[in-house]
Amino acid sequence: MAQQAVDRHNKTEKKEELVEKLVHINRVAKTVKGGRTMSFAAIVVVGDQKGRVGYGSGKASEVPEAITKATNEAKKNMVRIPLREGRTLHHDIAGRYGAGKVFLRTAPAGTGVIAGGPMRAIFEVLGVQDVVAKSLGSNNPYNMIKATFNALQGINSPRMVAAKRGKKVGDIVSRRENTNSKLSVEEA
């Protein structure tokens, strides 16, 4: 019994270096008998800049409380996104949530993060360095974030595709390169 207590206290806790970005704060006024009651809603994106990211929203009567609630929810809802070379996405993909539509494209090294508003915050905390993103629908930050997460969760790495097909990663990656070289030979 005493041994378990010692082990519990001697454990080295891994501190996760999480980056938090406040995306949007909305002030809401509710009219009541005695006047107006102000409330605040916050959206926060949290990530480790190594492929894990999450988002959350919180409501409270004070801004710091709303941000704290949103941050705690974001930490609970973190997901892992596969990245190519740790800097960009594996393939182009579109995402949708309600009227929010987004299109995410891979980009060569040195491009940077070309995205606006809430999408930029997501890519910065995710650790993506090169991406081109376009929001085609609603500019509501809630829907844009959910549409971006919808797209990111649809990304498949070559390893995931190989596992689904029962093949080796080399077969899938080399096939893609061979098809690209065949196209360039036919074009010439």
PDB file of C-alpha atoms in Angstrom:
ATOM      1  CA  MET A   1       0.000   0.000   0.000  1.00  0.00           C
ATOM      2  CA  ALA A   2       2.781   2.422   0.935  1.00  0.00           C
ATOM      3  CA  GLN A   3       4.687   1.459  -2.239  1.00  0.00           C
ATOM      4  CA  GLN A   4       1.771   2.580  -4.422  1.00  0.00           C
ATOM      5  CA  ALA A   5       1.691   5.972  -2.704  1.00  0.00           C
ATOM      6  CA  VAL A   6       5.417   6.486  -3.366  1.00  0.00           C
ATOM      7  CA  ASP A   7       5.041   5.547  -7.035  1.00  0.00           C
ATOM      8  CA  ARG A   8       2.141   7.932  -7.481  1.00  0.00           C
ATOM      9  CA  HIS A   9       4.145  10.876  -6.114  1.00  0.00           C
ATOM     10  CA  ASN A  10       7.380  10.066  -7.977  1.00  0.00           C
ATOM     11  CA  LYS A  11       5.753   9.922 -11.419  1.00  0.00           C
ATOM     12  CA  THR A  12       7.210  12.376 -13.856  1.00  0.00           C
ATOM     13  CA  GLU A  13       4.350  14.221 -15.461  1.00  0.00           C
ATOM     14  CA  LYS A  14       4.689  15.079 -19.111  1.00  0.00           C
ATOM     15  CA  LYS A  15       3.898  18.724 -19.545  1.00  0.00           C
ATOM     16  CA  GLU A  16       2.165  19.302 -22.835  1.00  0.00           C
ATOM     17  CA  GLU A  17       3.112  22.573 -24.454  1.00  0.00           C
ATOM     18  CA  LEU A  18      -0.266  23.652 -25.745  1.00  0.00           C
ATOM     19  CA  VAL A  19      -0.787  26.842 -27.693  1.00  0.00           C
ATOM     20  CA  GLU A  20      -4.125  28.603 -27.208  1.00  0.00           C
ATOM     21  CA  LYS A  21      -5.622  31.055 -29.688  1.00  0.00           C
ATOM     22  CA  LEU A  22      -8.733  33.086 -29.019  1.00  0.00           C
ATOM     23  CA  VAL A  23     -10.723  33.110 -32.256  1.00  0.00           C
ATOM     24  CA  HIS A  24     -13.801  35.159 -31.445  1.00  0.00           C
ATOM     25  CA  ILE A  25     -15.678  36.789 -28.562  1.00  0.00           C
ATOM     26  CA  ASN A  26     -19.369  37.552 -28.905  1.00  0.00           C
ATOM     27  CA  ARG A  27     -21.234  39.862 -26.542  1.00  0.00           C
ATOM     28  CA  VAL A  28     -24.860  38.911 -26.009  1.00  0.00           C
ATOM     29  CA  ALA A  29     -27.414  41.183 -24.333  1.00  0.00           C
ATOM     30  CA  LYS A  30     -30.555  39.727 -22.820  1.00  0.00           C
ATOM     31  CA  THR A  31     -33.315  42.177 -21.943  1.00  0.00           C
ATOM     32  CA  VAL A  32     -34.920  41.420 -18.595  1.00  0.00           C
ATOM     33  CA  LYS A  33     -37.307  43.274 -16.296  1.00  0.00           C
ATOM     34  CA  GLY A  34     -34.547  45.297 -14.602  1.00  0.00           C
ATOM     35  CA  GLY A  35     -32.652  46.195 -17.789  1.00  0.00           C
ATOM     36  CA  ARG A  36     -30.111  44.329 -19.866  1.00  0.00           C
ATOM     37  CA  THR A  37     -27.975  41.385 -18.780  1.00  0.00           C
ATOM     38  CA  MET A  38     -24.646  41.100 -20.652  1.00  0.00           C
ATOM     39  CA  SER A  39     -23.115  37.724 -21.390  1.00  0.00           C
ATOM     40  CA  PHE A  40     -20.050  36.685 -23.400  1.00  0.00           C
ATOM     41  CA  ALA A  41     -19.389  33.733 -25.680  1.00  0.00           C
ATOM     42  CA  ALA A  42     -15.825  32.774 -26.656  1.00  0.00           C
ATOM     43  CA  ILE A  43     -14.336  30.363 -29.209  1.00  0.00           C
ATOM     44  CA  VAL A  44     -10.832  29.057 -28.531  1.00  0.00           C
ATOM     45  CA  VAL A  45      -8.548  26.798 -30.588  1.00  0.00           C
ATOM     46  CA  VAL A  46      -5.867  24.750 -28.790  1.00  0.00           C
ATOM     47  CA  GLY A  47      -2.997  22.757 -30.329  1.00  0.00           C
ATOM     48  CA  ASP A  48       0.488  21.407 -29.705  1.00  0.00           C
ATOM     49  CA  GLN A  49       1.926  22.512 -33.095  1.00  0.00           C
ATOM     50  CA  LYS A  50       2.801  18.867 -33.804  1.00  0.00           C
ATOM     51  CA  GLY A  51      -0.438  17.617 -35.342  1.00  0.00           C
ATOM     52  CA  ARG A  52      -2.940  17.767 -32.467  1.00  0.00           C
ATOM     53  CA  VAL A  53      -5.691  20.381 -32.390  1.00  0.00           C
ATOM     54  CA  GLY A  54      -9.051  20.992 -30.741  1.00  0.00           C
ATOM     55  CA  TYR A  55     -11.675  23.704 -30.464  1.00  0.00           C
ATOM     56  CA  GLY A  56     -14.175  24.710 -27.827  1.00  0.00           C
ATOM     57  CA  SER A  57     -16.733  27.355 -27.004  1.00  0.00           C
ATOM     58  CA  GLY A  58     -17.756  28.741 -23.637  1.00  0.00           C
ATOM     59  CA  LYS A  59     -20.316  31.186 -22.303  1.00  0.00           C
ATOM     60  CA  ALA A  60     -20.142  33.221 -19.100  1.00  0.00           C
ATOM     61  CA  SER A  61     -21.014  36.603 -17.650  1.00  0.00           C
ATOM     62  CA  GLU A  62     -17.318  37.652 -17.737  1.00  0.00           C
ATOM     63  CA  VAL A  63     -14.862  37.348 -20.653  1.00  0.00           C
ATOM     64  CA  PRO A  64     -12.038  35.524 -18.763  1.00  0.00           C
ATOM     65  CA  GLU A  65     -14.480  32.895 -17.472  1.00  0.00           C
ATOM     66  CA  ALA A  66     -15.822  32.309 -20.983  1.00  0.00           C
ATOM     67  CA  ILE A  67     -12.276  31.918 -22.344  1.00  0.00           C
ATOM     68  CA  THR A  68     -11.380  29.453 -19.562  1.00  0.00           C
ATOM     69  CA  LYS A  69     -14.483  27.349 -20.252  1.00  0.00           C
ATOM     70  CA  ALA A  70     -13.764  27.346 -23.993  1.00  0.00           C
ATOM     71  CA  THR A  71     -10.108  26.389 -23.426  1.00  0.00           C
ATOM     72  CA  ASN A  72     -11.059  23.458 -21.179  1.00  0.00           C
ATOM     73  CA  GLU A  73     -13.551  22.192 -23.767  1.00  0.00           C
ATOM     74  CA  ALA A  74     -10.952  22.559 -26.538  1.00  0.00           C
ATOM     75  CA  LYS A  75      -8.424  20.479 -24.560  1.00  0.00           C
ATOM     76  CA  LYS A  76     -11.018  17.707 -24.157  1.00  0.00           C
ATOM     77  CA  ASN A  77     -11.883  17.679 -27.873  1.00  0.00           C
ATOM     78  CA  MET A  78      -8.350  17.403 -29.293  1.00  0.00           C
ATOM     79  CA  VAL A  79      -7.812  15.234 -32.386  1.00  0.00           C
ATOM     80  CA  ARG A  80      -4.667  14.108 -34.213  1.00  0.00           C
ATOM     81  CA  ILE A  81      -4.281  15.211 -37.833  1.00  0.00           C
ATOM     82  CA  PRO A  82      -1.662  13.513 -40.060  1.00  0.00           C
ATOM     83  CA  LEU A  83       0.758  16.019 -41.623  1.00  0.00           C
ATOM     84  CA  ARG A  84       3.143  15.506 -44.536  1.00  0.00           C
ATOM     85  CA  GLU A  85       6.743  16.247 -43.485  1.00  0.00           C
ATOM     86  CA  GLY A  86       5.272  17.935 -40.403  1.00  0.00           C
ATOM     87  CA  ARG A  87       4.558  21.107 -42.399  1.00  0.00           C
ATOM     88  CA  THR A  88       1.601  20.643 -44.781  1.00  0.00           C
ATOM     89  CA  LEU A  89      -1.453  18.496 -45.546  1.00  0.00           C
ATOM     90  CA  HIS A  90      -1.254  15.173 -47.414  1.00  0.00           C
ATOM     91  CA  HIS A  91      -3.829  16.110 -50.064  1.00  0.00           C
ATOM     92  CA  ASP A  92      -6.399  18.733 -51.055  1.00  0.00           C
ATOM     93  CA  ILE A  93      -9.771  18.434 -49.344  1.00  0.00           C
ATOM     94  CA  ALA A  94     -13.046  20.283 -48.923  1.00  0.00           C
ATOM     95  CA  GLY A  95     -15.058  20.513 -45.716  1.00  0.00           C
ATOM     96  CA  ARG A  96     -18.561  21.616 -44.907  1.00  0.00           C
ATOM     97  CA  TYR A  97     -20.640  22.398 -41.875  1.00  0.00           C
ATOM     98  CA  GLY A  98     -24.012  24.073 -42.342  1.00  0.00           C
ATOM     99  CA  ALA A  99     -23.494  27.025 -44.672  1.00  0.00           C
ATOM    100  CA  GLY A 100     -19.745  27.100 -43.930  1.00  0.00           C
ATOM    101  CA  LYS A 101     -17.670  25.653 -46.769  1.00  0.00           C
ATOM    102  CA  VAL A 102     -13.876  25.537 -46.816  1.00  0.00           C
ATOM    103  CA  PHE A 103     -11.316  24.253 -49.297  1.00  0.00           C
ATOM    104  CA  LEU A 104      -7.823  23.285 -48.097  1.00  0.00           C
ATOM    105  CA  ARG A 105      -4.878  22.750 -50.459  1.00  0.00           C
ATOM    106  CA  THR A 106      -1.377  21.462 -49.887  1.00  0.00           C
ATOM    107  CA  ALA A 107       1.402  23.905 -50.681  1.00  0.00           C
ATOM    108  CA  PRO A 108       5.122  23.692 -51.463  1.00  0.00           C
ATOM    109  CA  ALA A 109       7.680  24.668 -48.831  1.00  0.00           C
ATOM    110  CA  GLY A 110       7.961  28.401 -48.264  1.00  0.00           C
ATOM    111  CA  THR A 111       4.355  29.220 -49.153  1.00  0.00           C
ATOM    112  CA  GLY A 112       3.286  29.980 -45.600  1.00  0.00           C
ATOM    113  CA  VAL A 113      -0.221  29.914 -44.159  1.00  0.00           C
ATOM    114  CA  ILE A 114      -2.556  31.565 -46.637  1.00  0.00           C
ATOM    115  CA  ALA A 115      -5.856  31.461 -44.789  1.00  0.00           C
ATOM    116  CA  GLY A 116      -8.152  33.942 -43.168  1.00  0.00           C
ATOM    117  CA  GLY A 117      -9.737  34.381 -39.784  1.00  0.00           C
ATOM    118  CA  PRO A 118     -10.549  31.259 -37.792  1.00  0.00           C
ATOM    119  CA  MET A 119      -8.812  28.923 -40.272  1.00  0.00           C
ATOM    120  CA  ARG A 120      -5.485  30.713 -39.784  1.00  0.00           C
ATOM    121  CA  ALA A 121      -5.718  30.204 -36.015  1.00  0.00           C
ATOM    122  CA  ILE A 122      -6.376  26.477 -36.502  1.00  0.00           C
ATOM    123  CA  PHE A 123      -3.373  26.014 -38.818  1.00  0.00           C
ATOM    124  CA  GLU A 124      -1.060  27.974 -36.518  1.00  0.00           C
ATOM    125  CA  VAL A 125      -1.851  25.849 -33.452  1.00  0.00           C
ATOM    126  CA  LEU A 126      -1.877  22.644 -35.560  1.00  0.00           C
ATOM    127  CA  GLY A 127       1.694  23.265 -36.715  1.00  0.00           C
ATOM    128  CA  VAL A 128       0.980  23.562 -40.446  1.00  0.00           C
ATOM    129  CA  GLN A 129       3.503  25.878 -42.082  1.00  0.00           C
ATOM    130  CA  ASP A 130       2.439  25.690 -45.740  1.00  0.00           C
ATOM    131  CA  VAL A 131      -1.215  25.628 -46.762  1.00  0.00           C
ATOM    132  CA  VAL A 132      -3.645  27.516 -48.960  1.00  0.00           C
ATOM    133  CA  ALA A 133      -7.201  27.680 -47.616  1.00  0.00           C
ATOM    134  CA  LYS A 134     -10.329  29.377 -48.890  1.00  0.00           C
ATOM    135  CA  SER A 135     -13.652  29.913 -47.176  1.00  0.00           C
ATOM    136  CA  LEU A 136     -16.443  29.742 -49.743  1.00  0.00           C
ATOM    137  CA  GLY A 137     -19.584  29.930 -47.641  1.00  0.00           C
ATOM    138  CA  SER A 138     -20.569  31.543 -44.383  1.00  0.00           C
ATOM    139  CA  ASN A 139     -18.085  33.738 -42.514  1.00  0.00           C
ATOM    140  CA  ASN A 140     -19.613  32.742 -39.168  1.00  0.00           C
ATOM    141  CA  PRO A 141     -16.573  31.681 -37.072  1.00  0.00           C
ATOM    142  CA  TYR A 142     -18.431  28.746 -35.472  1.00  0.00           C
ATOM    143  CA  ASN A 143     -19.339  27.238 -38.848  1.00  0.00           C
ATOM    144  CA  MET A 144     -15.922  27.989 -40.376  1.00  0.00           C
ATOM    145  CA  ILE A 145     -14.135  26.180 -37.542  1.00  0.00           C
ATOM    146  CA  LYS A 146     -16.457  23.181 -37.707  1.00  0.00           C
ATOM    147  CA  ALA A 147     -16.131  23.012 -41.515  1.00  0.00           C
ATOM    148  CA  THR A 148     -12.315  23.178 -41.221  1.00  0.00           C
ATOM    149  CA  PHE A 149     -12.323  20.362 -38.666  1.00  0.00           C
ATOM    150  CA  ASN A 150     -14.650  18.379 -40.934  1.00  0.00           C
ATOM    151  CA  ALA A 151     -12.072  18.707 -43.726  1.00  0.00           C
ATOM    152  CA  LEU A 152      -9.062  17.984 -41.502  1.00  0.00           C
ATOM    153  CA  GLN A 153     -10.635  14.806 -40.123  1.00  0.00           C
ATOM    154  CA  GLY A 154     -11.117  13.538 -43.695  1.00  0.00           C
ATOM    155  CA  ILE A 155      -7.385  13.643 -44.449  1.00  0.00           C
ATOM    156  CA  ASN A 156      -5.756  10.264 -45.015  1.00  0.00           C
ATOM    157  CA  SER A 157      -2.019   9.699 -44.837  1.00  0.00           C
ATOM    158  CA  PRO A 158      -0.399   7.162 -47.191  1.00  0.00           C
ATOM    159  CA  ARG A 159       0.057   4.879 -44.167  1.00  0.00           C
ATOM    160  CA  MET A 160      -3.693   4.938 -43.439  1.00  0.00           C
ATOM    161  CA  VAL A 161      -4.571   4.245 -47.091  1.00  0.00           C
ATOM    162  CA  ALA A 162      -2.060   1.371 -47.220  1.00  0.00           C
ATOM    163  CA  ALA A 163      -3.552  -0.169 -44.075  1.00  0.00           C
ATOM    164  CA  LYS A 164      -7.082   0.026 -45.532  1.00  0.00           C
ATOM    165  CA  ARG A 165      -6.019  -1.573 -48.823  1.00  0.00           C
ATOM    166  CA  GLY A 166      -3.713  -4.153 -47.263  1.00  0.00           C
ATOM    167  CA  LYS A 167      -0.694  -2.934 -49.217  1.00  0.00           C
ATOM    168  CA  LYS A 168       2.675  -1.446 -48.391  1.00  0.00           C
ATOM    169  CA  VAL A 169       3.170   2.298 -48.138  1.00  0.00           C
ATOM    170  CA  GLY A 170       5.835   2.131 -50.874  1.00  0.00           C
ATOM    171  CA  ASP A 171       3.353   0.635 -53.364  1.00  0.00           C
ATOM    172  CA  ILE A 172       0.879   3.470 -52.865  1.00  0.00           C
ATOM    173  CA  VAL A 173       3.421   6.301 -52.859  1.00  0.00           C
ATOM    174  CA  SER A 174       5.356   4.927 -55.853  1.00  0.00           C
ATOM    175  CA  ARG A 175       2.094   4.400 -57.768  1.00  0.00           C
ATOM    176  CA  ARG A 176       1.228   8.074 -57.288  1.00  0.00           C
ATOM    177  CA  GLU A 177       4.672   9.134 -58.546  1.00  0.00           C
ATOM    178  CA  ASN A 178       4.428   6.754 -61.543  1.00  0.00           C
ATOM    179  CA  THR A 179       1.041   8.170 -62.556  1.00  0.00           C
ATOM    180  CA  ASN A 180       2.454  11.694 -62.386  1.00  0.00           C
ATOM    181  CA  SER A 181       5.439  10.702 -64.547  1.00  0.00           C
ATOM    182  CA  LYS A 182       3.143   8.966 -67.092  1.00  0.00           C
ATOM    183  CA  LEU A 183       1.092  12.155 -67.389  1.00  0.00           C
ATOM    184  CA  SER A 184       4.186  14.241 -68.052  1.00  0.00           C
ATOM    185  CA  VAL A 185       5.402  11.757 -70.727  1.00  0.00           C
ATOM    186  CA  GLU A 186       1.993  11.815 -72.465  1.00  0.00           C
ATOM    187  CA  GLU A 187       1.868  15.617 -72.383  1.00  0.00           C
ATOM    188  CA  ALA A 188       5.285  15.902 -74.091  1.00  0.00           C
TER     189      ALA A 188
END
